[in-house]
Coordinates of C-alpha atoms in Angstrom, one line a residue:
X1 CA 46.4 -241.4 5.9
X2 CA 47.8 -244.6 8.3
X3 CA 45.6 -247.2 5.8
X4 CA 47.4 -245.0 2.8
X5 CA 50.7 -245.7 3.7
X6 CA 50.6 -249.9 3.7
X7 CA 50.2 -250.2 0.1
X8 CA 52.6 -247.3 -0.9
X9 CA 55.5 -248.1 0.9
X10 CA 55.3 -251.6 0.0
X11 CA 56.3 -250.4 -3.6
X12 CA 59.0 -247.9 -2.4
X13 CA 60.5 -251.0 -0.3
X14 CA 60.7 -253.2 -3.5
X15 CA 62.9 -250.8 -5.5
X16 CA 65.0 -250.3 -2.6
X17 CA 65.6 -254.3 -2.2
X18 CA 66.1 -254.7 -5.4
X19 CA 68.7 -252.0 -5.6
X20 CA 70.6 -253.4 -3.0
X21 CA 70.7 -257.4 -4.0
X22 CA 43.4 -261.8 -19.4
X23 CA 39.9 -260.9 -19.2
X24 CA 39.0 -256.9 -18.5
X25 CA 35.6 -255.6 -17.8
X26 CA 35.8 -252.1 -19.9
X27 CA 34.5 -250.3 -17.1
X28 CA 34.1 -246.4 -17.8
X29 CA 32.7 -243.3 -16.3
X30 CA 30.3 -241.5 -18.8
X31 CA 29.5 -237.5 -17.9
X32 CA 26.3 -236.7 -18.5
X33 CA 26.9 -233.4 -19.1
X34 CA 30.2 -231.1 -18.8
X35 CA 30.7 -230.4 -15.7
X36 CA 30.4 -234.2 -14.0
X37 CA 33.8 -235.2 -15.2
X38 CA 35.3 -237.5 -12.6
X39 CA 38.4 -235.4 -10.5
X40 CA 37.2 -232.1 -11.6
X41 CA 36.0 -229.2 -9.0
X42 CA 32.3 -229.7 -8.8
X43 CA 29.2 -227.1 -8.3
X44 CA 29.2 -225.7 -5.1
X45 CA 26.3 -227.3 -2.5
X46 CA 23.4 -225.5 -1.2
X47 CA 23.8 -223.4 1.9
X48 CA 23.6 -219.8 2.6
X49 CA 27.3 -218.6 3.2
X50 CA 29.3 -218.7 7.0
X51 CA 28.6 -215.1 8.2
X52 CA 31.3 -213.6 10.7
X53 CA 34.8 -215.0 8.6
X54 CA 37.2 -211.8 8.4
X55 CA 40.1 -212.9 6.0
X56 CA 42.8 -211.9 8.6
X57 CA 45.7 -210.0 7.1
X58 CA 48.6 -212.1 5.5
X59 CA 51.2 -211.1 8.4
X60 CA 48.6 -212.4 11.0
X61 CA 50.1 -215.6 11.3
X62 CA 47.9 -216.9 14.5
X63 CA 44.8 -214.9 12.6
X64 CA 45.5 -217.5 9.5
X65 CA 46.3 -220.8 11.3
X66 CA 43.4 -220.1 13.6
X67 CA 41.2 -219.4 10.3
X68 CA 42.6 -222.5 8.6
X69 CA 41.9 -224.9 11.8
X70 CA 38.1 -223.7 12.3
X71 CA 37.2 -223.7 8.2
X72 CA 38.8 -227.6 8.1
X73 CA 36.8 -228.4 11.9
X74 CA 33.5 -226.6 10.0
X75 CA 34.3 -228.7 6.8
X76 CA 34.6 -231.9 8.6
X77 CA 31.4 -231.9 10.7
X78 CA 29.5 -230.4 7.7
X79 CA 30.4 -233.8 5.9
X80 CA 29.9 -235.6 8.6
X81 CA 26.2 -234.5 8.6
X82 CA 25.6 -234.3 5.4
X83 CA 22.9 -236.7 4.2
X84 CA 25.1 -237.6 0.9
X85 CA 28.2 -236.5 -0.4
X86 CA 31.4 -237.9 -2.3
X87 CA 34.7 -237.8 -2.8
X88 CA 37.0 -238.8 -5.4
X89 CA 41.2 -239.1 -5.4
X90 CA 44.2 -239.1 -6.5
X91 CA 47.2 -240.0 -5.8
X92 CA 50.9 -239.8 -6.6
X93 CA 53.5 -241.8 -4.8
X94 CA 57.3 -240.2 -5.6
X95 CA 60.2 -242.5 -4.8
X96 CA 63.5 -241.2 -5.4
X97 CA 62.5 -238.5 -7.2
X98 CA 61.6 -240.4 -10.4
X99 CA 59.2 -243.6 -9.8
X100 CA 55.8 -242.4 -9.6
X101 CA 52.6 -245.3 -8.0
X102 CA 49.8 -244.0 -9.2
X103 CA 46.0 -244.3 -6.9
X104 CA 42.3 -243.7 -8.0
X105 CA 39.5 -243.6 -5.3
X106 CA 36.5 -243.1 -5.1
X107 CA 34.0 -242.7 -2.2
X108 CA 29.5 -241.9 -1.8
X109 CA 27.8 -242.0 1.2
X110 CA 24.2 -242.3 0.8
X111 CA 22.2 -241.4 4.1
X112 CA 24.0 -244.5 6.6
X113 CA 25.3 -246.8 3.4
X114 CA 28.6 -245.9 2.7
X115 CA 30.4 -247.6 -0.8
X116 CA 33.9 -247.3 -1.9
X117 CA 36.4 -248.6 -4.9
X118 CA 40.4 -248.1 -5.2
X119 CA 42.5 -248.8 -7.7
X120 CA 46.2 -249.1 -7.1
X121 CA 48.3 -248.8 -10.6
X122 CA 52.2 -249.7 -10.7
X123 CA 53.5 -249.0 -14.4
X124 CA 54.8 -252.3 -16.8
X125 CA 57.9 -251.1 -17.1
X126 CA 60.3 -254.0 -17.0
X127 CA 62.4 -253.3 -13.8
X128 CA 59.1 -252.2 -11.9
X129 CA 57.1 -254.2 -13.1
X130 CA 59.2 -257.1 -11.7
X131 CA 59.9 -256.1 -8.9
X132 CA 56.8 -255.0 -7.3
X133 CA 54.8 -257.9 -8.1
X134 CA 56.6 -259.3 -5.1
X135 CA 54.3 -256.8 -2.6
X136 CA 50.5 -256.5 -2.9
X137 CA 50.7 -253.0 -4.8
X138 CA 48.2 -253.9 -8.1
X139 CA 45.2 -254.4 -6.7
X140 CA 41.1 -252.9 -6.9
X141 CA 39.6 -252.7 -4.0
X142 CA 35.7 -252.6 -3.0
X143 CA 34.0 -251.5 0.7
X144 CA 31.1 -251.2 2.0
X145 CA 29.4 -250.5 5.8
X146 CA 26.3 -248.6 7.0
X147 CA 24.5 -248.5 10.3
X148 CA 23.6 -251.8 10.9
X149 CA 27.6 -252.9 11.0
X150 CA 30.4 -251.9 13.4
X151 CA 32.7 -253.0 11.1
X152 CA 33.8 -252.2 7.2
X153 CA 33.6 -254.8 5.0
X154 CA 36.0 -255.5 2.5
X155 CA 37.0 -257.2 -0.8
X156 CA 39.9 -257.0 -2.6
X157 CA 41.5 -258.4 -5.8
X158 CA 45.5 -258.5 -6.1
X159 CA 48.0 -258.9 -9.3
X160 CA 50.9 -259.5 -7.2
X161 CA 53.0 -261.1 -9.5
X162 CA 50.8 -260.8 -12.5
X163 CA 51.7 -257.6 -14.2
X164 CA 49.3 -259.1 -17.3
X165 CA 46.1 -258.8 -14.7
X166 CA 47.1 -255.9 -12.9
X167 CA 44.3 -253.1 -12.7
X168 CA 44.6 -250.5 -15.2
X169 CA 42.9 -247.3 -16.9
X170 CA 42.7 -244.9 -20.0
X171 CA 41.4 -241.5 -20.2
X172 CA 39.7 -239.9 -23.3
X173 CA 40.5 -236.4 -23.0
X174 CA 37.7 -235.9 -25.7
X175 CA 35.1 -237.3 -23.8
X176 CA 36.3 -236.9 -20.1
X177 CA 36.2 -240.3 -19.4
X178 CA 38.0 -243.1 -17.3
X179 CA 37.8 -246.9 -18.6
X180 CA 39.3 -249.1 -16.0
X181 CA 40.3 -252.4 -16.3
X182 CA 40.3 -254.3 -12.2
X183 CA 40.5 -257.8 -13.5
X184 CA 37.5 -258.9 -10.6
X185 CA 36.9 -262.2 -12.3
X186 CA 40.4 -263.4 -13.4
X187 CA 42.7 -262.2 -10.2
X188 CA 42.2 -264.0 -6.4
X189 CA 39.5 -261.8 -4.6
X190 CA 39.8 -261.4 -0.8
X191 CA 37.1 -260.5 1.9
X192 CA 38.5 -258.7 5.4
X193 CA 37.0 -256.7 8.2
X194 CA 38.6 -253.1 8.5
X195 CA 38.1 -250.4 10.9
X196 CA 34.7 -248.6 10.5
X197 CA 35.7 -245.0 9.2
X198 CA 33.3 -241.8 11.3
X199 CA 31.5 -240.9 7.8
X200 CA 27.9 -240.3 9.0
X201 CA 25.6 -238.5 12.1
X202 CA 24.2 -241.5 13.3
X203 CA 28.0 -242.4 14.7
X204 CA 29.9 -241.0 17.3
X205 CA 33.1 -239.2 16.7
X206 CA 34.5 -236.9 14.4
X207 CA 34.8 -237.4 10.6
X208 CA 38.6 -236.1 9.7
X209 CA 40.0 -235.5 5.9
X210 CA 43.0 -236.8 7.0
X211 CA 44.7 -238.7 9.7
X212 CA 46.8 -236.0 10.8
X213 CA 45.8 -233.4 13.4
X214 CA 44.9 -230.0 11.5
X215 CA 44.6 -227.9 14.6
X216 CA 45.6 -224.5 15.5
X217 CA 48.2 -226.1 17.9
X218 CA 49.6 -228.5 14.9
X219 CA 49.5 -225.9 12.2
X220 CA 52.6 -224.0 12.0
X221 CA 51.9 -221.6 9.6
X222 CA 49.1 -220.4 7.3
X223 CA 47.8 -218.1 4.4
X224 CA 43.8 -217.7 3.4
X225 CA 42.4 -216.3 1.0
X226 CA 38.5 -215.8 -0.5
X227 CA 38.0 -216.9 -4.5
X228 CA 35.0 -214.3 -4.8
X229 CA 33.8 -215.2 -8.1
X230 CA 33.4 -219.0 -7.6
X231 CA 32.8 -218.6 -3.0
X232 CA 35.6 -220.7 -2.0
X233 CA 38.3 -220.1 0.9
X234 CA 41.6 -221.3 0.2
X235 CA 44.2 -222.4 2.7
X236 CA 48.1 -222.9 2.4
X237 CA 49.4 -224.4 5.5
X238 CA 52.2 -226.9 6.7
X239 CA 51.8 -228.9 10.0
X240 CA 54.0 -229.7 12.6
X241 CA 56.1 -232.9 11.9
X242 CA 57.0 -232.9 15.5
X243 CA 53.3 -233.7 16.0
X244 CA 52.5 -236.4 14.0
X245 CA 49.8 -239.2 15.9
X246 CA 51.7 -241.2 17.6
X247 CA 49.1 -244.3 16.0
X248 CA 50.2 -242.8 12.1
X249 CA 53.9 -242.4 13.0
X250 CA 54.0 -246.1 14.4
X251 CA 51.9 -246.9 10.9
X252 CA 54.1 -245.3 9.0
X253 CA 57.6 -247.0 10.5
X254 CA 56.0 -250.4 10.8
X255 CA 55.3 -250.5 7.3
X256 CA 58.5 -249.1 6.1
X257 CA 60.7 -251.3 7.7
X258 CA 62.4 -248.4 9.1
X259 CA 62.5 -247.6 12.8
X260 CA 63.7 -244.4 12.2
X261 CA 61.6 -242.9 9.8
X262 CA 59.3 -239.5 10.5
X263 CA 58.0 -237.3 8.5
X264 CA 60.2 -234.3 7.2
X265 CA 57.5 -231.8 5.6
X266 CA 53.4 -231.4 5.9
X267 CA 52.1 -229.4 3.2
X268 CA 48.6 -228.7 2.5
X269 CA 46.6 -227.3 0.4
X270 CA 42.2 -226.9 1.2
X271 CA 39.9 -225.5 -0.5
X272 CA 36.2 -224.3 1.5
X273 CA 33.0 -223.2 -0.2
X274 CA 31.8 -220.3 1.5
X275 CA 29.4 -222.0 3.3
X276 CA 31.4 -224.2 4.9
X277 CA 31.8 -227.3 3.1
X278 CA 34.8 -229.4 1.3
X279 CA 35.3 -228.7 -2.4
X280 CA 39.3 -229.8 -2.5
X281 CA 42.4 -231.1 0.0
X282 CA 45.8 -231.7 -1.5
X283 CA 48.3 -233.0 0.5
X284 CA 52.2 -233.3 0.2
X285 CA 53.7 -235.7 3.1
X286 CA 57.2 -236.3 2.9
X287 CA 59.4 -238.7 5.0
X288 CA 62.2 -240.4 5.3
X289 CA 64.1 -243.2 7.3
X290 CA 66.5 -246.0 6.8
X291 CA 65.8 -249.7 6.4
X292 CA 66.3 -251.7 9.5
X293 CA 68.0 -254.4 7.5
X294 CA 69.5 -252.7 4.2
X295 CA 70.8 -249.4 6.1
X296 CA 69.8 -247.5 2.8
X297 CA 67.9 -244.3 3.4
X298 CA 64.6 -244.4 2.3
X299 CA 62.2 -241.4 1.0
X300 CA 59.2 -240.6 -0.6
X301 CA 56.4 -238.1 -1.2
X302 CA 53.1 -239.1 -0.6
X303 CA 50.4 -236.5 -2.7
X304 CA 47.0 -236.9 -2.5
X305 CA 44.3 -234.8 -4.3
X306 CA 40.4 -235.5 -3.6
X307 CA 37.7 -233.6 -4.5
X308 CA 34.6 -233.2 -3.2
X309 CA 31.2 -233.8 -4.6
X310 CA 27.6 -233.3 -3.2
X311 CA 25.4 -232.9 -7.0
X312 CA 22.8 -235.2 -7.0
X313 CA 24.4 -237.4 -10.2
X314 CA 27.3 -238.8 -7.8
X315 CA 24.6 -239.1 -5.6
X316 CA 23.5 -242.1 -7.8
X317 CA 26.4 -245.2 -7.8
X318 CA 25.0 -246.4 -11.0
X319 CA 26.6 -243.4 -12.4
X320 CA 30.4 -244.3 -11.4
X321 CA 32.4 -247.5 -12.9
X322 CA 30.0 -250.4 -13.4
X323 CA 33.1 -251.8 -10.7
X324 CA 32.1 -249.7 -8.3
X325 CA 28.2 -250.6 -8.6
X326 CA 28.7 -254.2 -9.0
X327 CA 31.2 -255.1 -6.1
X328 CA 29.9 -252.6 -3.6
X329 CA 26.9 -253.9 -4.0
X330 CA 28.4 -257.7 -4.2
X331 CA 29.9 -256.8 -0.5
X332 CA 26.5 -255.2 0.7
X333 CA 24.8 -258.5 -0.4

C-alpha cells in the first residue's frame, strides 16, 4: 500500500494547487475461453478444503476478527508457497468526491521469476489533463526479480506533460478484452532498483496482501461468512486507523505534503477459497490532512480490487498484454 500511495497523491495534490493559484502498440488480452477474462473471479485452485473453520456466530465479534486474521495469515503463506500464481487489479483513486485516477496491474510469479506491468490512467479532460501532467501520474510500468537478485528491477515510461502519449485502454464488452495503449517507444523509459517484495518460499519473511497489519489486534470488527455453492469465506472487516505502520503513515504524509494527514477509515472486503487460498481483496482507505503550504484540507479514497488467479493460462505471460511479455522480459534481459 506505501508504493500505492506515491503516484496517487501526486494527482490529488495537482487539483488542489491548481485550485488554490503518437505511436501505440494495440496491445490486448485475448480469453481463450469464458472464464479467463482479465479481473473476473477465477476457478478455484486445487486443495482439499481447511478442516476445523466453525463460522462463529455473527454477535461473536472476537470469534469473527479472530476468523478473519487466521483465513488472511493462511491466505498469505499459501501464496507465498505457491509454485505460481497471479494477481490482477484495480484501482480507483476518489478526490473530492468526483475526480476519479484510474490503475490497472497485473502480477505472475512463476516458481522464483516474478513479472509485473501497471498502468496508471489520468482522463483528457481539459482541466485534468493539464494539470496533472505537472506530476508523474501517466505512466506504464514494467518489473521483474527472481532468486538470483536482492533487488527489483524496474522500468518505467512517463507522459508527464504529454496527455497525447499518455497510457491508455478500451474494453470490448463483447469479447472481454482490454487493448492498452503504454506508448513504450514514443515516451522517456526509466530503469530503477526498488525494494524486493516477499512473493516466493525460497525468501525469508512473510508475503502480505497489503501493507497494513490485518491482525486480530488491528482488526476492530468483523463478519464471515461461507459461499457454499462456489467454497469461498467472505470477510467484512475495518482496521484500526490508530494502528497504521508507522513506515505507511510516514509514506503516506511524505507524499501528501501534509504533516497532518492519517487515515480516517480501513475497510475491507476478502474473499478465501475454502482451502485456504486468495480468490479477492478489496480495499477502501480513506484519509485526510492539510497541505503544509496551501492549508487546504486534503482527502481521498484509495480502492483497490485484485483478484487472484492460479489456472494454468495466467500461468503462461504470453497470454497477458504483448506489454507485459515484451518489457518484463526486456528488464529480465
Amino acid at each position: 500500500m506505501a508504493r500505492r500511495i506515491y503516484k496517487l497523491v501526486a494527482v490529488l495534490l495537482a487539483v488542489a494547487t491548481c485550485v488554490v493559484m503518437g505511436v501505440s502498440l494495440g496491445a490486448t488480452f485475448t480469453p481463450k475461453e469464458v472464464n479467463m477474462v482479465p479481473f473476473e473471479p477465477d476457478r478455484r485452485p486445487e486443495g482439499d478444503a481447511l478442516t476445523g473453520i466453525v463460522i462463529p456466530a455473527e454477535d461473536d465479534v472476537q470469534g469473527n476478527i479472530e476468523l478473519t486474521a487466521e483465513l488472511y495469515r493462511i491466505a498469505c503463506e499459501n501464496y507465498k508457497n505457491s509454485e505460481n500464481a497471479a494477481f490482477m487489479v484495480k484501482s480507483n483513486t476518489l478526490m473530492f468526491d468526483s475526480i476519479n485516477v484510474e490503475g490497472h496491474r497485473y502480477c505472475l510469479k512463476n516458481g522464483d521469476k516474478r513479472y509485473y506491468l501497471e498502468y496508471s490512467f489520468v482522463g483528457d479532460s481539459g482541466f485534468m489533463g493539464v494539470i496533472v501532467g505537472i506530476f508523474d501520474t501517466k505512466y506504464v510500468k514494467a518489473a521483474y526479480t527472481d532468486s538470483t537478485m536482492d533487488y527489483n528491477l524496474v522500468k518505467m515510461a512517463s507522459a508527464k506533460s504529454s496527455q497525447k502519449n499518455a497510457p491508455t485502454y478500451t474494453f470490448d464488452e463483447e469479447n472481454g478484452t482490454y487493448s492498452y495503449d503504454g506508448n513504450w517507444d514514443v515516451l522517456p523509459v526509466s530503469y530503477s532498483h526498488e525494494e524486493k517484495p516477499v512473493y516466493a518460499a525460497y525468501q525469508d519473511g512473510n508475503f502480505k496482501h497489503t501493507d497494513h497489519e490485518v491482525t486480530a489486534d488491528t482488526i476492530t470488527s468483523a463478519k464471515v461468512t461461507y459461499n457454499a455453492e462456489e467454497g469461498y469465506y467472505t470477510c467484512e472487516f475495518t482496521l484500526d486507523v490508530n494502528k497504521v505502520p508507522e513506515n505507511l503513515l510516514d509514506s503516506l504524509r511524505t507524499s501528501a505534503g501534509a504533516s497532518d494527514a492519517v487515515y480516517t477509515e480501513l475497510k475491507q472486503y476478502m474473499e478465501i477459497w475454502d482451502n485456504g487460498y486468495f480468490r479477492y481483496y478489496r480495499a477502501l482507505d480513506s484519509w485526510s490532512g492539510h497541505h503544509n503550504s496551501l492549508g487546504m484540507e486534503l482527502t481521498s479514497v484509495l480502492d483497490f480490487a485484485t483478484t487472484y488467479y492460479y489456472d494454468d493460462y495466467w500461468f503462461d505471460i504470453n497470454n497477458y498484454t504483448p506489454e507485459m511479455a515484451a518489457n518484463c522480459n526486456a528488464v529480465e534481459d
